[in-house]
PDB file of C-alpha atoms in Angstrom:
ATOM      1  CA  MET A  60      67.372 -38.473  22.423  1.00 59.00           C
ATOM      2  CA  ARG A  61      68.452 -39.252  18.921  1.00 63.00           C
ATOM      3  CA  PRO A  62      68.587 -36.285  16.593  1.00 63.00           C
ATOM      4  CA  GLU A  63      66.283 -37.744  14.005  1.00 61.00           C
ATOM      5  CA  VAL A  64      63.592 -38.370  16.701  1.00 54.00           C
ATOM      6  CA  LEU A  65      63.927 -34.761  17.900  1.00 56.00           C
ATOM      7  CA  ILE A  66      63.661 -33.478  14.379  1.00 61.00           C
ATOM      8  CA  ALA A  67      60.467 -35.558  13.850  1.00 57.00           C
ATOM      9  CA  ILE A  68      58.920 -34.269  17.063  1.00 59.00           C
ATOM     10  CA  LEU A  69      59.719 -30.665  16.143  1.00 58.00           C
ATOM     11  CA  SER A  70      58.366 -31.165  12.641  1.00 64.00           C
ATOM     12  CA  ALA A  71      55.130 -32.607  14.046  1.00 59.00           C
ATOM     13  CA  ALA A  72      54.833 -29.733  16.501  1.00 59.00           C
ATOM     14  CA  VAL A  73      55.318 -27.204  13.749  1.00 54.00           C
ATOM     15  CA  ALA A  74      52.748 -28.974  11.581  1.00 58.00           C
ATOM     16  CA  LEU A  75      50.244 -29.007  14.450  1.00 57.00           C
ATOM     17  CA  VAL A  76      50.735 -25.300  15.167  1.00 54.00           C
ATOM     18  CA  SER A  77      50.354 -24.601  11.467  1.00 61.00           C
ATOM     19  CA  ILE A  78      47.106 -26.561  11.318  1.00 62.00           C
ATOM     20  CA  LEU A  79      45.743 -24.674  14.368  1.00 55.00           C
ATOM     21  CA  VAL A  80      46.733 -21.287  12.905  1.00 52.00           C
ATOM     22  CA  THR A  81      45.191 -22.231   9.558  1.00 62.00           C
ATOM     23  CA  ALA A  82      41.943 -23.439  11.203  1.00 54.00           C
ATOM     24  CA  ARG A  83      41.703 -20.301  13.322  1.00 63.00           C
ATOM     25  CA  THR A  84      42.382 -18.101  10.289  1.00 58.00           C
ATOM     26  CA  ALA A  85      39.752 -19.962   8.295  1.00 53.00           C
ATOM     27  CA  HIS A  86      37.232 -19.574  11.040  1.00 54.00           C
ATOM     28  CA  ARG A  87      37.866 -15.869  11.337  1.00 60.00           C
ATOM     29  CA  THR A  88      37.632 -15.499   7.584  1.00 54.00           C
ATOM     30  CA  THR A  89      34.304 -17.299   7.638  1.00 61.00           C
ATOM     31  CA  VAL A  90      33.036 -15.031  10.455  1.00 54.00           C
ATOM     32  CA  VAL A  91      34.117 -11.877   8.645  1.00 54.00           C
ATOM     33  CA  SER A  92      32.653 -13.077   5.415  1.00 61.00           C
ATOM     34  CA  HIS A  93      29.314 -13.854   7.135  1.00 61.00           C
ATOM     35  CA  GLU A  94      29.335 -10.407   8.743  1.00 59.00           C
ATOM     36  CA  LEU A  95      29.952  -8.768   5.367  1.00 60.00           C
ATOM     37  CA  GLN A  96      27.202 -10.838   3.764  1.00 61.00           C
ATOM     38  CA  GLU A  97      24.801  -9.789   6.512  1.00 58.00           C
ATOM     39  CA  LYS A  98      25.683  -6.122   6.146  1.00 54.00           C
ATOM     40  CA  THR A  99      25.297  -6.386   2.356  1.00 56.00           C
ATOM     41  CA  ARG A 100      21.921  -8.111   2.770  1.00 56.00           C
ATOM     42  CA  GLU A 101      20.806  -5.399   5.201  1.00 58.00           C
ATOM     43  CA  ARG A 102      21.938  -2.755   2.765  1.00 58.00           C
ATOM     44  CA  THR A 103      20.157  -4.464  -0.076  1.00 67.00           C
ATOM     45  CA  ARG A 104      16.947  -4.595   1.972  1.00 60.00           C
ATOM     46  CA  ASP A 105      17.216  -0.902   2.672  1.00 61.00           C
ATOM     47  CA  GLU A 106      17.899  -0.141  -1.024  1.00 70.00           C
ATOM     48  CA  LEU A 107      14.986  -2.413  -2.025  1.00 66.00           C
ATOM     49  CA  ALA A 108      12.616  -0.776   0.423  1.00 62.00           C
ATOM     50  CA  ASP A 109      13.641   2.654  -0.773  1.00 68.00           C
ATOM     51  CA  GLU A 110      13.246   1.639  -4.397  1.00 71.00           C
ATOM     52  CA  LEU A 111       9.838   0.106  -3.593  1.00 66.00           C
ATOM     53  CA  PHE A 112       8.742   3.322  -1.838  1.00 70.00           C
ATOM     54  CA  ARG A 113       9.757   5.452  -4.879  1.00 74.00           C
ATOM     55  CA  HIS A 114       8.262   3.036  -7.405  1.00 75.00           C
ATOM     56  CA  TYR A 115       4.782   3.150  -5.770  1.00 78.00           C
ATOM     57  CA  GLN A 116       4.891   6.646  -4.437  1.00 85.00           C
ATOM     58  CA  ASP A 117       3.327   8.337  -7.393  1.00 91.00           C
ATOM     59  CA  PRO A 118       0.540   5.911  -8.290  1.00 93.00           C
ATOM     60  CA  LEU A 119      -0.375   5.428  -4.659  1.00 93.00           C
ATOM     61  CA  ARG A 120      -0.435   9.207  -4.191  1.00 94.00           C
ATOM     62  CA  TRP A 121      -2.563   9.757  -7.254  1.00 95.00           C
ATOM     63  CA  SER A 122      -5.095   7.137  -6.172  1.00 97.00           C
ATOM     64  CA  ALA A 123      -5.159   8.307  -2.559  1.00 97.00           C
ATOM     65  CA  GLU A 124      -5.613  11.931  -3.777  1.00 96.00           C
ATOM     66  CA  SER A 125      -8.464  10.911  -6.139  1.00 97.00           C
ATOM     67  CA  LEU A 126     -10.256   9.155  -3.239  1.00 98.00           C
ATOM     68  CA  GLN A 127      -9.665  11.916  -0.755  1.00 97.00           C
ATOM     69  CA  SER A 128     -10.860  14.561  -3.207  1.00 96.00           C
ATOM     70  CA  ARG A 129     -13.947  12.537  -4.081  1.00 97.00           C
ATOM     71  CA  LEU A 130     -14.810  12.071  -0.389  1.00 97.00           C
ATOM     72  CA  TYR A 131     -14.424  15.802   0.193  1.00 96.00           C
ATOM     73  CA  ASN A 132     -16.673  16.644  -2.840  1.00 96.00           C
ATOM     74  CA  VAL A 133     -19.327  14.199  -1.701  1.00 96.00           C
ATOM     75  CA  LEU A 134     -19.264  15.291   1.965  1.00 96.00           C
ATOM     76  CA  ARG A 135     -18.701  19.021   1.620  1.00 94.00           C
ATOM     77  CA  CYS A 136     -19.472  20.141  -1.940  1.00 94.00           C
ATOM     78  CA  GLY A 137     -22.853  18.617  -2.654  1.00 94.00           C
ATOM     79  CA  LEU A 138     -21.665  16.406  -5.504  1.00 96.00           C
ATOM     80  CA  LEU A 139     -24.310  13.730  -5.028  1.00 96.00           C
ATOM     81  CA  PRO A 140     -27.420  15.967  -4.843  1.00 94.00           C
ATOM     82  CA  ARG A 141     -26.196  17.808  -7.941  1.00 95.00           C
ATOM     83  CA  TYR A 142     -25.739  14.848 -10.214  1.00 96.00           C
ATOM     84  CA  LEU A 143     -27.704  11.832  -8.889  1.00 94.00           C
ATOM     85  CA  ARG A 144     -30.979  13.186 -10.343  1.00 92.00           C
ATOM     86  CA  CYS A 145     -29.591  15.548 -12.973  1.00 94.00           C
ATOM     87  CA  GLY A 146     -31.429  13.911 -15.858  1.00 94.00           C
ATOM     88  CA  ASP A 147     -28.264  12.739 -17.699  1.00 96.00           C
ATOM     89  CA  PRO A 148     -27.887   8.958 -17.378  1.00 95.00           C
ATOM     90  CA  GLY A 149     -24.166   9.121 -18.050  1.00 96.00           C
ATOM     91  CA  ASP A 150     -23.535  11.662 -15.289  1.00 97.00           C
ATOM     92  CA  GLU A 151     -25.856   9.819 -12.908  1.00 96.00           C
ATOM     93  CA  ARG A 152     -23.982   6.624 -13.410  1.00 97.00           C
ATOM     94  CA  TYR A 153     -20.593   8.283 -13.296  1.00 98.00           C
ATOM     95  CA  VAL A 154     -21.081   9.879  -9.923  1.00 97.00           C
ATOM     96  CA  VAL A 155     -21.887   6.463  -8.405  1.00 98.00           C
ATOM     97  CA  ASP A 156     -19.570   4.110 -10.276  1.00 98.00           C
ATOM     98  CA  ASN A 157     -16.574   6.475 -10.315  1.00 98.00           C
ATOM     99  CA  THR A 158     -16.904   7.021  -6.553  1.00 98.00           C
ATOM    100  CA  VAL A 159     -16.754   3.154  -6.169  1.00 98.00           C
ATOM    101  CA  TYR A 160     -13.932   3.022  -8.671  1.00 98.00           C
ATOM    102  CA  VAL A 161     -11.567   5.519  -6.881  1.00 98.00           C
ATOM    103  CA  LEU A 162     -11.979   3.408  -3.683  1.00 98.00           C
ATOM    104  CA  ALA A 163     -11.253   0.177  -5.592  1.00 98.00           C
ATOM    105  CA  GLU A 164      -8.330   1.758  -7.338  1.00 98.00           C
ATOM    106  CA  TYR A 165      -6.742   2.762  -4.065  1.00 98.00           C
ATOM    107  CA  LEU A 166      -7.240  -0.755  -2.748  1.00 98.00           C
ATOM    108  CA  GLY A 167      -5.642  -2.151  -5.933  1.00 97.00           C
ATOM    109  CA  TRP A 168      -2.486  -0.090  -5.482  1.00 95.00           C
ATOM    110  CA  VAL A 169      -2.349  -1.042  -1.831  1.00 95.00           C
ATOM    111  CA  GLU A 170      -2.635  -4.734  -2.701  1.00 94.00           C
ATOM    112  CA  LEU A 171       0.289  -4.397  -5.201  1.00 91.00           C
ATOM    113  CA  LEU A 172       2.366  -2.709  -2.486  1.00 88.00           C
ATOM    114  CA  ARG A 173       1.490  -5.348   0.068  1.00 86.00           C
ATOM    115  CA  ARG A 174       2.576  -8.164  -2.226  1.00 84.00           C
ATOM    116  CA  HIS A 175       6.032  -6.615  -2.532  1.00 76.00           C
ATOM    117  CA  HIS A 176       6.393  -5.256   0.954  1.00 70.00           C
ATOM    118  CA  ARG A 177       5.801  -8.667   2.594  1.00 62.00           C
ATOM    119  CA  PHE A 178       9.320  -9.692   1.503  1.00 48.00           C
ATOM    120  CA  LEU A 179      10.965  -6.804   3.359  1.00 47.00           C
ATOM    121  CA  ASP A 180      12.043  -6.629   6.984  1.00 45.00           C
ATOM    122  CA  ASP A 181       9.596  -4.550   9.012  1.00 46.00           C
ATOM    123  CA  ASN A 182      12.345  -2.146  10.056  1.00 43.00           C
ATOM    124  CA  ALA A 183      14.280  -2.178   6.833  1.00 42.00           C
ATOM    125  CA  GLU A 184      13.370   1.375   5.774  1.00 48.00           C
ATOM    126  CA  LYS A 185      11.657   4.120   7.729  1.00 51.00           C
ATOM    127  CA  ASN A 186       9.488   5.363   4.901  1.00 54.00           C
ATOM    128  CA  ALA A 187       8.153   1.855   4.217  1.00 55.00           C
ATOM    129  CA  GLY A 188       7.355   1.406   7.926  1.00 56.00           C
ATOM    130  CA  ASP A 189       5.477   4.729   8.114  1.00 81.00           C
ATOM    131  CA  LEU A 190       3.697   3.928   4.912  1.00 82.00           C
ATOM    132  CA  ALA A 191       2.541   0.566   6.157  1.00 84.00           C
ATOM    133  CA  GLY A 192       1.271   2.105   9.437  1.00 88.00           C
ATOM    134  CA  ILE A 193      -0.839   4.720   7.697  1.00 91.00           C
ATOM    135  CA  ILE A 194      -2.235   2.224   5.177  1.00 93.00           C
ATOM    136  CA  GLN A 195      -3.196  -0.057   8.084  1.00 93.00           C
ATOM    137  CA  ARG A 196      -5.219   2.787   9.514  1.00 95.00           C
ATOM    138  CA  THR A 197      -7.197   3.145   6.257  1.00 96.00           C
ATOM    139  CA  HIS A 198      -7.854  -0.621   6.419  1.00 96.00           C
ATOM    140  CA  GLU A 199      -9.074  -0.280   9.976  1.00 97.00           C
ATOM    141  CA  THR A 200     -11.310   2.708   9.172  1.00 97.00           C
ATOM    142  CA  LEU A 201     -12.958   0.842   6.290  1.00 98.00           C
ATOM    143  CA  ALA A 202     -13.393  -2.358   8.305  1.00 98.00           C
ATOM    144  CA  THR A 203     -14.455  -1.221  11.750  1.00 97.00           C
ATOM    145  CA  ASP A 204     -18.073  -1.228  12.898  1.00 94.00           C
ATOM    146  CA  SER A 205     -17.275   1.318  15.607  1.00 96.00           C
ATOM    147  CA  LEU A 206     -17.642   4.054  13.012  1.00 96.00           C
ATOM    148  CA  ARG A 207     -21.008   4.896  11.526  1.00 95.00           C
ATOM    149  CA  GLY A 208     -21.460   5.148   7.736  1.00 95.00           C
ATOM    150  CA  PRO A 209     -21.501   3.319   4.454  1.00 96.00           C
ATOM    151  CA  LEU A 210     -18.802   1.631   2.421  1.00 97.00           C
ATOM    152  CA  ARG A 211     -17.747  -0.722   5.193  1.00 97.00           C
ATOM    153  CA  LEU A 212     -15.471  -3.460   3.860  1.00 98.00           C
ATOM    154  CA  PHE A 213     -13.954  -6.286   5.962  1.00 97.00           C
ATOM    155  CA  ARG A 214     -10.202  -6.659   5.504  1.00 96.00           C
ATOM    156  CA  GLY A 215     -10.723  -9.802   3.400  1.00 97.00           C
ATOM    157  CA  GLN A 216     -13.134  -7.886   1.190  1.00 98.00           C
ATOM    158  CA  GLN A 217     -10.683  -5.086   0.821  1.00 97.00           C
ATOM    159  CA  ARG A 218      -8.002  -7.486  -0.320  1.00 96.00           C
ATOM    160  CA  ALA A 219     -10.342  -9.285  -2.649  1.00 98.00           C
ATOM    161  CA  ILE A 220     -11.383  -5.996  -4.360  1.00 98.00           C
ATOM    162  CA  GLY A 221      -7.708  -5.061  -4.537  1.00 97.00           C
ATOM    163  CA  GLU A 222      -6.931  -8.368  -6.280  1.00 97.00           C
ATOM    164  CA  LEU A 223      -9.840  -7.928  -8.706  1.00 98.00           C
ATOM    165  CA  MET A 224      -8.394  -4.508  -9.687  1.00 98.00           C
ATOM    166  CA  LEU A 225      -4.980  -5.917 -10.703  1.00 97.00           C
ATOM    167  CA  THR A 226      -4.142  -6.332 -14.357  1.00 95.00           C
ATOM    168  CA  TRP A 227      -1.121  -6.592 -16.766  1.00 92.00           C
ATOM    169  CA  THR A 228       0.090  -3.868 -18.979  1.00 88.00           C
ATOM    170  CA  GLU A 229       2.900  -3.571 -21.484  1.00 83.00           C
ATOM    171  CA  SER A 230       5.783  -1.216 -20.677  1.00 79.00           C
ATOM    172  CA  PRO A 231       9.275  -0.590 -22.171  1.00 82.00           C
ATOM    173  CA  ALA A 232      10.552  -3.075 -19.542  1.00 77.00           C
ATOM    174  CA  GLY A 233       7.949  -5.733 -20.558  1.00 82.00           C
ATOM    175  CA  ARG A 234       4.715  -6.781 -18.891  1.00 87.00           C
ATOM    176  CA  VAL A 235       4.193  -5.191 -15.549  1.00 85.00           C
ATOM    177  CA  ARG A 236       1.472  -5.334 -12.905  1.00 87.00           C
ATOM    178  CA  ASP A 237      -0.992  -2.425 -13.031  1.00 93.00           C
ATOM    179  CA  VAL A 238      -4.416  -1.415 -11.764  1.00 96.00           C
ATOM    180  CA  LEU A 239      -7.564  -1.383 -13.904  1.00 97.00           C
ATOM    181  CA  GLY A 240      -8.526   1.963 -15.490  1.00 97.00           C
ATOM    182  CA  TYR A 241     -12.011   3.403 -15.141  1.00 98.00           C
ATOM    183  CA  ALA A 242     -13.101   2.368 -18.711  1.00 97.00           C
ATOM    184  CA  ARG A 243     -12.174  -1.262 -18.099  1.00 97.00           C
ATOM    185  CA  PHE A 244     -13.730  -1.204 -14.695  1.00 98.00           C
ATOM    186  CA  CYS A 245     -17.045  -0.065 -16.178  1.00 98.00           C
ATOM    187  CA  GLN A 246     -16.846  -2.631 -18.947  1.00 98.00           C
ATOM    188  CA  LEU A 247     -16.398  -5.426 -16.373  1.00 98.00           C
ATOM    189  CA  LEU A 248     -19.308  -4.105 -14.392  1.00 98.00           C
ATOM    190  CA  ASP A 249     -21.445  -4.444 -17.503  1.00 97.00           C
ATOM    191  CA  THR A 250     -20.206  -7.788 -18.777  1.00 98.00           C
ATOM    192  CA  ASP A 251     -18.838  -9.837 -15.855  1.00 98.00           C
ATOM    193  CA  PRO A 252     -21.498 -10.895 -13.242  1.00 97.00           C
ATOM    194  CA  GLY A 253     -18.827 -12.193 -10.893  1.00 97.00           C
ATOM    195  CA  PHE A 254     -16.869  -8.955 -10.989  1.00 98.00           C
ATOM    196  CA  ARG A 255     -20.079  -6.882 -10.664  1.00 98.00           C
ATOM    197  CA  SER A 256     -21.170  -8.827  -7.522  1.00 98.00           C
ATOM    198  CA  TRP A 257     -18.259  -7.500  -5.502  1.00 98.00           C
ATOM    199  CA  PHE A 258     -19.385  -3.905  -6.026  1.00 98.00           C
ATOM    200  CA  GLY A 259     -23.188  -4.196  -5.855  1.00 97.00           C
ATOM    201  CA  ARG A 260     -23.526  -3.134  -2.208  1.00 97.00           C
ATOM    202  CA  LEU A 261     -21.008  -0.335  -2.595  1.00 98.00           C
ATOM    203  CA  ARG A 262     -22.824   1.074  -5.594  1.00 98.00           C
ATOM    204  CA  ALA A 263     -26.161   0.949  -3.740  1.00 97.00           C
ATOM    205  CA  GLU A 264     -24.673   2.716  -0.734  1.00 97.00           C
ATOM    206  CA  VAL A 265     -23.189   5.728  -2.538  1.00 97.00           C
ATOM    207  CA  PRO A 266     -26.547   7.559  -3.028  1.00 95.00           C
ATOM    208  CA  ALA A 267     -27.353   7.081   0.673  1.00 92.00           C
ATOM    209  CA  ILE A 268     -24.363   9.207   1.752  1.00 95.00           C
ATOM    210  CA  GLN A 269     -26.282  12.409   0.917  1.00 93.00           C
ATOM    211  CA  HIS A 270     -29.105  11.444   3.343  1.00 91.00           C
ATOM    212  CA  SER A 271     -26.763  11.201   6.402  1.00 91.00           C
ATOM    213  CA  ASP A 272     -25.327  13.945   8.499  1.00 91.00           C
ATOM    214  CA  ASP A 273     -21.667  14.197   9.579  1.00 90.00           C
ATOM    215  CA  HIS A 274     -22.297  11.757  12.446  1.00 91.00           C
ATOM    216  CA  GLY A 275     -23.893   9.262  10.079  1.00 93.00           C
ATOM    217  CA  ASN A 276     -20.914   9.398   7.777  1.00 96.00           C
ATOM    218  CA  GLN A 277     -18.166   9.056  10.414  1.00 96.00           C
ATOM    219  CA  ARG A 278     -16.364   6.332   8.448  1.00 97.00           C
ATOM    220  CA  LEU A 279     -16.006   8.578   5.374  1.00 97.00           C
ATOM    221  CA  HIS A 280     -14.817  11.583   7.393  1.00 96.00           C
ATOM    222  CA  GLN A 281     -12.147   9.453   9.166  1.00 97.00           C
ATOM    223  CA  LEU A 282     -11.077   7.792   5.888  1.00 97.00           C
ATOM    224  CA  HIS A 283     -10.674  11.220   4.383  1.00 97.00           C
ATOM    225  CA  ASP A 284      -8.441  12.291   7.177  1.00 96.00           C
ATOM    226  CA  ASP A 285      -6.437   9.065   7.086  1.00 96.00           C
ATOM    227  CA  LEU A 286      -5.791   9.745   3.377  1.00 96.00           C
ATOM    228  CA  LEU A 287      -4.632  13.252   4.194  1.00 95.00           C
ATOM    229  CA  ASP A 288      -1.995  11.707   6.534  1.00 94.00           C
ATOM    230  CA  LEU A 289      -0.952   9.364   3.767  1.00 94.00           C
ATOM    231  CA  LEU A 290      -0.684  12.181   1.240  1.00 94.00           C
ATOM    232  CA  ASP A 291       1.404  14.175   3.800  1.00 91.00           C
ATOM    233  CA  LEU A 292       3.885  11.294   3.852  1.00 89.00           C
ATOM    234  CA  LEU A 293       3.874  10.725   0.090  1.00 87.00           C
ATOM    235  CA  CYS A 294       4.314  14.396  -0.696  1.00 84.00           C
ATOM    236  CA  ARG A 295       6.672  15.345   2.089  1.00 71.00           C
ATOM    237  CA  GLU A 296       9.646  15.871  -0.298  1.00 54.00           C
ATOM    238  CA  GLU A 297       7.608  18.197  -2.521  1.00 55.00           C
ATOM    239  CA  SER A 298       7.068  21.907  -2.137  1.00 44.00           C
ATOM    240  CA  PRO A 299       3.756  22.667  -0.268  1.00 48.00           C
ATOM    241  CA  ARG A 300       1.056  23.574  -2.727  1.00 45.00           C
ATOM    242  CA  PRO A 301      -2.613  24.558  -2.277  1.00 43.00           C
ATOM    243  CA  SER A 302      -5.028  21.640  -2.833  1.00 50.00           C
ATOM    244  CA  GLN A 303      -8.739  21.568  -2.719  1.00 48.00           C
ATOM    245  CA  GLY A 304     -10.319  19.724   0.185  1.00 50.00           C
ATOM    246  CA  ARG A 305      -7.172  19.418   2.351  1.00 65.00           C
ATOM    247  CA  SER A 306      -8.932  20.477   5.571  1.00 76.00           C
ATOM    248  CA  ARG A 307      -9.795  17.680   8.075  1.00 82.00           C
ATOM    249  CA  LEU A 308     -13.332  16.444   8.418  1.00 82.00           C
ATOM    250  CA  ALA A 309     -13.408  13.739  11.118  1.00 65.00           C
ATOM    251  CA  VAL A 310     -16.090  14.112  13.778  1.00 54.00           C
ATOM    252  CA  ARG A 311     -14.163  11.912  16.133  1.00 48.00           C
ATOM    253  CA  ARG A 312     -10.422  11.121  16.263  1.00 46.00           C
ATOM    254  CA  ARG A 313      -9.122   7.754  17.324  1.00 46.00           C
TER     255      ARG A 313
END
């Protein structure tokens, strides 16, 4: 074989091997890059979930505590008999409308959390998963007809009320989503028929709570205990502290 032919063959062989090595290296680089991107994305999800939990931890805790405390005062401390016919129109309205408000406020914060949490992987962060599970129990307690008692709301109604409670407020970071305060809530009850229509039945049912025994208020007892579980999760990093109305009330446990 002529030398120039042999050299050409060897050059071609070297070029082919070089192409194969380059292609394999490029493939491996792509695989490694993809794996790194996936790990980064998973870490970002975890960080986002943790940030989300911390961002909503306080307002959700405050709203859950307000609702849990109100349920305890209504069911165990005689709040309704004391104020519903006290002769002061302001107090009489307050005990009804604020009871409805603390329920609506809780649903508002839950709706805000749901709108963010839907973008996260279900297993992205343990706290978020636990939080979602307990919140789902409160939804079920409010919606089910297997529990006796007032203030039943189908899941769609719960979400609708949550949406109605959302507003915008100014913060150092700009406009942010927030939940209506009690003063604005009362103003809308007085001036907006569409808004008021969503709360008419709830407002009418609050006075009836005092006329039912524990069995007749099963829903409220169970909701109270569901909220205690939620508060245990939200407060688990804090030092235990005494709190009024932290004993369980449910007549039946699911």
